[in-house]
PDB file of C-alpha atoms and ligand atoms in Angstrom:
ATOM      1  CA  MET X   1      80.152 100.557  97.293  1.00 80.00           C
ATOM      2  CA  ALA X   2      81.653  99.209  94.070  1.00 88.00           C
ATOM      3  CA  GLU X   3      80.965  95.667  92.956  1.00 94.00           C
ATOM      4  CA  THR X   4      83.593  93.152  94.125  1.00 98.00           C
ATOM      5  CA  ILE X   5      84.371  89.499  93.641  1.00 98.00           C
ATOM      6  CA  PHE X   6      82.999  88.898  97.153  1.00 98.00           C
ATOM      7  CA  SER X   7      79.615  90.478  96.299  1.00 97.00           C
ATOM      8  CA  ARG X   8      79.428  87.997  93.435  1.00 97.00           C
ATOM      9  CA  ILE X   9      80.286  85.112  95.783  1.00 98.00           C
ATOM     10  CA  LEU X  10      77.584  86.351  98.202  1.00 98.00           C
ATOM     11  CA  ARG X  11      75.018  86.352  95.386  1.00 97.00           C
ATOM     12  CA  GLY X  12      76.039  82.826  94.392  1.00 97.00           C
ATOM     13  CA  GLU X  13      77.303  83.962  90.978  1.00 98.00           C
ATOM     14  CA  LEU X  14      80.828  82.723  91.735  1.00 98.00           C
ATOM     15  CA  PRO X  15      81.662  79.494  93.549  1.00 98.00           C
ATOM     16  CA  CYS X  16      83.475  79.264  96.861  1.00 98.00           C
ATOM     17  CA  HIS X  17      84.441  76.579  99.331  1.00 98.00           C
ATOM     18  CA  LYS X  18      81.935  77.564 101.991  1.00 98.00           C
ATOM     19  CA  VAL X  19      82.739  76.757 105.613  1.00 98.00           C
ATOM     20  CA  TYR X  20      80.099  78.782 107.492  1.00 98.00           C
ATOM     21  CA  GLU X  21      77.058  80.942 106.794  1.00 98.00           C
ATOM     22  CA  ASP X  22      74.463  82.744 108.873  1.00 98.00           C
ATOM     23  CA  ASP X  23      72.183  85.702 108.121  1.00 98.00           C
ATOM     24  CA  LYS X  24      75.045  88.229 108.472  1.00 98.00           C
ATOM     25  CA  VAL X  25      78.284  86.336 107.826  1.00 98.00           C
ATOM     26  CA  LEU X  26      79.900  84.048 105.240  1.00 98.00           C
ATOM     27  CA  ALA X  27      83.222  82.208 105.637  1.00 98.00           C
ATOM     28  CA  PHE X  28      85.005  80.455 102.805  1.00 98.00           C
ATOM     29  CA  LEU X  29      88.496  79.265 101.881  1.00 98.00           C
ATOM     30  CA  ASP X  30      90.921  81.771 100.389  1.00 98.00           C
ATOM     31  CA  ILE X  31      91.625  80.869  96.770  1.00 98.00           C
ATOM     32  CA  MET X  32      95.323  81.782  97.122  1.00 98.00           C
ATOM     33  CA  PRO X  33      96.098  80.545 100.621  1.00 98.00           C
ATOM     34  CA  LEU X  34      99.191  81.549 102.576  1.00 98.00           C
ATOM     35  CA  SER X  35      98.886  78.181 104.300  1.00 98.00           C
ATOM     36  CA  ARG X  36      96.564  75.186 104.204  1.00 98.00           C
ATOM     37  CA  GLY X  37      93.298  76.184 105.868  1.00 98.00           C
ATOM     38  CA  HIS X  38      93.519  79.956 105.158  1.00 98.00           C
ATOM     39  CA  LEU X  39      89.949  81.141 105.695  1.00 98.00           C
ATOM     40  CA  LEU X  40      88.146  84.381 104.828  1.00 98.00           C
ATOM     41  CA  VAL X  41      85.282  85.690 106.949  1.00 98.00           C
ATOM     42  CA  ILE X  42      83.104  88.397 105.404  1.00 98.00           C
ATOM     43  CA  PRO X  43      79.975  90.332 106.378  1.00 98.00           C
ATOM     44  CA  LYS X  44      77.000  90.101 104.057  1.00 98.00           C
ATOM     45  CA  GLU X  45      76.580  93.835 104.526  1.00 98.00           C
ATOM     46  CA  PRO X  46      78.331  95.729 101.723  1.00 97.00           C
ATOM     47  CA  ALA X  47      81.129  97.736 103.363  1.00 98.00           C
ATOM     48  CA  GLU X  48      84.620  98.397 102.025  1.00 98.00           C
ATOM     49  CA  THR X  49      86.443  98.792 105.322  1.00 98.00           C
ATOM     50  CA  VAL X  50      85.814  97.978 108.970  1.00 98.00           C
ATOM     51  CA  ASP X  51      85.138 101.600 109.915  1.00 98.00           C
ATOM     52  CA  GLN X  52      82.148 101.523 107.530  1.00 98.00           C
ATOM     53  CA  LEU X  53      80.645  98.392 109.062  1.00 98.00           C
ATOM     54  CA  SER X  54      77.506  98.518 111.227  1.00 98.00           C
ATOM     55  CA  ASP X  55      77.767  97.471 114.869  1.00 98.00           C
ATOM     56  CA  GLU X  56      75.418  94.564 114.091  1.00 98.00           C
ATOM     57  CA  SER X  57      77.610  93.124 111.316  1.00 98.00           C
ATOM     58  CA  ALA X  58      80.766  93.702 113.343  1.00 98.00           C
ATOM     59  CA  ALA X  59      79.210  91.920 116.312  1.00 98.00           C
ATOM     60  CA  ALA X  60      78.078  89.026 114.115  1.00 98.00           C
ATOM     61  CA  ILE X  61      81.625  88.544 112.834  1.00 98.00           C
ATOM     62  CA  GLY X  62      83.136  88.902 116.293  1.00 98.00           C
ATOM     63  CA  ARG X  63      80.720  86.326 117.666  1.00 98.00           C
ATOM     64  CA  VAL X  64      81.733  83.667 115.154  1.00 98.00           C
ATOM     65  CA  LEU X  65      85.495  84.379 114.785  1.00 98.00           C
ATOM     66  CA  PRO X  66      86.608  82.306 117.792  1.00 98.00           C
ATOM     67  CA  ARG X  67      84.553  79.306 116.641  1.00 98.00           C
ATOM     68  CA  LEU X  68      85.938  79.585 113.111  1.00 98.00           C
ATOM     69  CA  ALA X  69      89.482  79.935 114.464  1.00 98.00           C
ATOM     70  CA  ARG X  70      89.004  76.740 116.498  1.00 98.00           C
ATOM     71  CA  ALA X  71      87.812  74.893 113.368  1.00 98.00           C
ATOM     72  CA  VAL X  72      90.781  76.207 111.355  1.00 98.00           C
ATOM     73  CA  MET X  73      93.192  75.052 114.076  1.00 98.00           C
ATOM     74  CA  LYS X  74      91.554  71.650 114.442  1.00 98.00           C
ATOM     75  CA  VAL X  75      91.533  70.851 110.731  1.00 98.00           C
ATOM     76  CA  SER X  76      94.876  72.426 109.759  1.00 98.00           C
ATOM     77  CA  GLY X  77      96.704  71.101 112.823  1.00 98.00           C
ATOM     78  CA  ALA X  78      98.042  74.589 113.511  1.00 98.00           C
ATOM     79  CA  THR X  79      98.558  75.675 117.107  1.00 97.00           C
ATOM     80  CA  ALA X  80      99.216  79.263 116.036  1.00 98.00           C
ATOM     81  CA  TYR X  81      97.452  81.521 113.584  1.00 98.00           C
ATOM     82  CA  ASN X  82      97.031  85.143 112.546  1.00 98.00           C
ATOM     83  CA  ILE X  83      93.837  87.096 112.048  1.00 98.00           C
ATOM     84  CA  LEU X  84      94.587  89.717 109.415  1.00 98.00           C
ATOM     85  CA  GLN X  85      92.280  92.482 108.287  1.00 98.00           C
ATOM     86  CA  ASN X  86      93.441  95.013 105.675  1.00 98.00           C
ATOM     87  CA  ASN X  87      91.712  98.367 105.081  1.00 98.00           C
ATOM     88  CA  GLY X  88      92.653 100.446 102.036  1.00 98.00           C
ATOM     89  CA  ALA X  89      95.001  99.753  99.129  1.00 98.00           C
ATOM     90  CA  PRO X  90      98.105 101.179 100.892  1.00 98.00           C
ATOM     91  CA  ALA X  91      97.364  98.709 103.701  1.00 97.00           C
ATOM     92  CA  HIS X  92      97.369  95.815 101.190  1.00 97.00           C
ATOM     93  CA  GLN X  93      93.608  95.522 100.738  1.00 98.00           C
ATOM     94  CA  ALA X  94      92.977  94.002  97.300  1.00 98.00           C
ATOM     95  CA  VAL X  95      89.260  93.186  97.527  1.00 98.00           C
ATOM     96  CA  PHE X  96      87.180  96.155  98.660  1.00 98.00           C
ATOM     97  CA  HIS X  97      84.610  94.292 100.705  1.00 98.00           C
ATOM     98  CA  VAL X  98      85.462  93.850 104.404  1.00 98.00           C
ATOM     99  CA  HIS X  99      87.130  90.521 105.131  1.00 98.00           C
ATOM    100  CA  PHE X 100      89.026  88.915 107.971  1.00 98.00           C
ATOM    101  CA  HIS X 101      91.729  86.379 107.134  1.00 98.00           C
ATOM    102  CA  ILE X 102      92.297  83.474 109.536  1.00 98.00           C
ATOM    103  CA  ILE X 103      95.734  82.180 108.565  1.00 98.00           C
ATOM    104  CA  PRO X 104      97.182  79.077 110.200  1.00 98.00           C
ATOM    105  CA  LYS X 105     100.908  79.236 110.954  1.00 98.00           C
ATOM    106  CA  LEU X 106     102.305  75.938 109.722  1.00 98.00           C
ATOM    107  CA  GLY X 107     106.084  75.952 109.835  1.00 97.00           C
ATOM    108  CA  ALA X 108     107.296  78.407 107.206  1.00 96.00           C
ATOM    109  CA  ASP X 109     103.784  78.660 105.746  1.00 98.00           C
ATOM    110  CA  GLY X 110     101.455  81.389 106.933  1.00 98.00           C
ATOM    111  CA  LEU X 111     101.692  85.118 107.386  1.00 97.00           C
ATOM    112  CA  GLY X 112     105.174  86.663 107.371  1.00 95.00           C
ATOM    113  CA  ILE X 113     105.304  89.888 109.324  1.00 91.00           C
ATOM    114  CA  GLY X 114     108.059  92.502 109.336  1.00 92.00           C
ATOM    115  CA  TRP X 115     107.359  94.868 112.239  1.00 91.00           C
ATOM    116  CA  LYS X 116     109.088  98.228 112.069  1.00 94.00           C
ATOM    117  CA  SER X 117     108.119  99.356 115.525  1.00 96.00           C
ATOM    118  CA  GLY X 118     108.750 102.788 116.974  1.00 97.00           C
ATOM    119  CA  ARG X 119     108.541 103.990 120.563  1.00 97.00           C
ATOM    120  CA  LEU X 120     105.518 105.781 121.985  1.00 98.00           C
ATOM    121  CA  ASP X 121     106.376 109.159 123.463  1.00 98.00           C
ATOM    122  CA  GLY X 122     104.535 109.689 126.754  1.00 97.00           C
ATOM    123  CA  ALA X 123     103.194 113.158 125.980  1.00 98.00           C
ATOM    124  CA  ASP X 124     102.171 112.196 122.450  1.00 98.00           C
ATOM    125  CA  GLY X 125     100.533 109.037 123.802  1.00 98.00           C
ATOM    126  CA  ALA X 126      98.450 111.053 126.250  1.00 98.00           C
ATOM    127  CA  ALA X 127      97.420 113.498 123.496  1.00 98.00           C
ATOM    128  CA  LEU X 128      96.599 110.722 121.018  1.00 98.00           C
ATOM    129  CA  ALA X 129      94.574 108.674 123.489  1.00 98.00           C
ATOM    130  CA  GLY X 130      92.626 111.764 124.511  1.00 98.00           C
ATOM    131  CA  GLU X 131      91.916 112.777 120.915  1.00 98.00           C
ATOM    132  CA  MET X 132      90.825 109.269 119.961  1.00 98.00           C
ATOM    133  CA  ALA X 133      88.572 108.918 122.982  1.00 98.00           C
ATOM    134  CA  ALA X 134      86.960 112.238 122.065  1.00 98.00           C
ATOM    135  CA  ALA X 135      86.538 111.094 118.432  1.00 98.00           C
ATOM    136  CA  LEU X 136      84.471 108.030 119.403  1.00 98.00           C
TER     137      LEU X 136
HETATM  138  P1  AMP J   1      93.259  91.401 100.851  1.00 53.29           P
HETATM  139  O1  AMP J   1      94.659  91.664 100.343  1.00 53.29           O
HETATM  140  O2  AMP J   1      93.202  91.472 102.365  1.00 53.29           O
HETATM  141  O3  AMP J   1      92.227  92.279 100.191  1.00 53.29           O
HETATM  142  O4  AMP J   1      92.952  89.897 100.493  1.00 53.29           O
HETATM  143  C1  AMP J   1      92.067  89.489  99.493  1.00 53.29           C
HETATM  144  C2  AMP J   1      92.077  87.986  99.515  1.00 53.29           C
HETATM  145  O5  AMP J   1      91.006  87.512  98.722  1.00 53.29           O
HETATM  146  C3  AMP J   1      93.354  87.358  98.950  1.00 53.29           C
HETATM  147  O6  AMP J   1      93.967  86.539  99.944  1.00 53.29           O
HETATM  148  C4  AMP J   1      92.855  86.524  97.776  1.00 53.29           C
HETATM  149  O7  AMP J   1      93.543  85.315  97.616  1.00 53.29           O
HETATM  150  C5  AMP J   1      91.403  86.305  98.132  1.00 53.29           C
HETATM  151  N1  AMP J   1      90.514  86.051  97.004  1.00 53.29           N
HETATM  152  C6  AMP J   1      90.389  86.782  95.881  1.00 53.29           C
HETATM  153  N2  AMP J   1      89.451  86.245  95.075  1.00 53.29           N
HETATM  154  C7  AMP J   1      88.964  85.164  95.715  1.00 53.29           C
HETATM  155  C8  AMP J   1      87.980  84.186  95.424  1.00 53.29           C
HETATM  156  N3  AMP J   1      87.284  84.220  94.259  1.00 53.29           N
HETATM  157  N4  AMP J   1      87.735  83.214  96.326  1.00 53.29           N
HETATM  158  C9  AMP J   1      88.414  83.165  97.472  1.00 53.29           C
HETATM  159  N5  AMP J   1      89.366  84.053  97.825  1.00 53.29           N
HETATM  160  C10 AMP J   1      89.639  85.035  96.964  1.00 53.29           C
END
């Protein structure tokens, strides 16, 4: 995996506003927040995208996400928030080290989402679900 700004933060070469750390996970404030309290949660394991992450690192993040979300809500005053996780440049990933955003929704501040939803065709849904289950 290529060197990223987050590897440098993990090594202590760049500063961050640290909120949480354990042996597998680091959480710190986003430097360009979408709203006050915007938090980033990253694995210490070097992985570009979630599909490359080990079960252990994924579990460590999953274990701490609810607690971090509660802290973000408590301190920001938000009662709503988004957890955003981008994988790949076309999907708006800018830093190629896995990270989860916890973004409080505070009035107009926070994540703006434009859904362009389609409609799942029954036959295609059955085929897709079967193929994905077989790919696991
Ligand atoms: P993404 O588009 O999902 O890859 O988001 C990358 C995020 O990393 C952006 O929200 C940036 O503001 C944030 N970011 C980049 N550099 C730093 C940094 N040095 N400290 C904290 N957050 C950062």
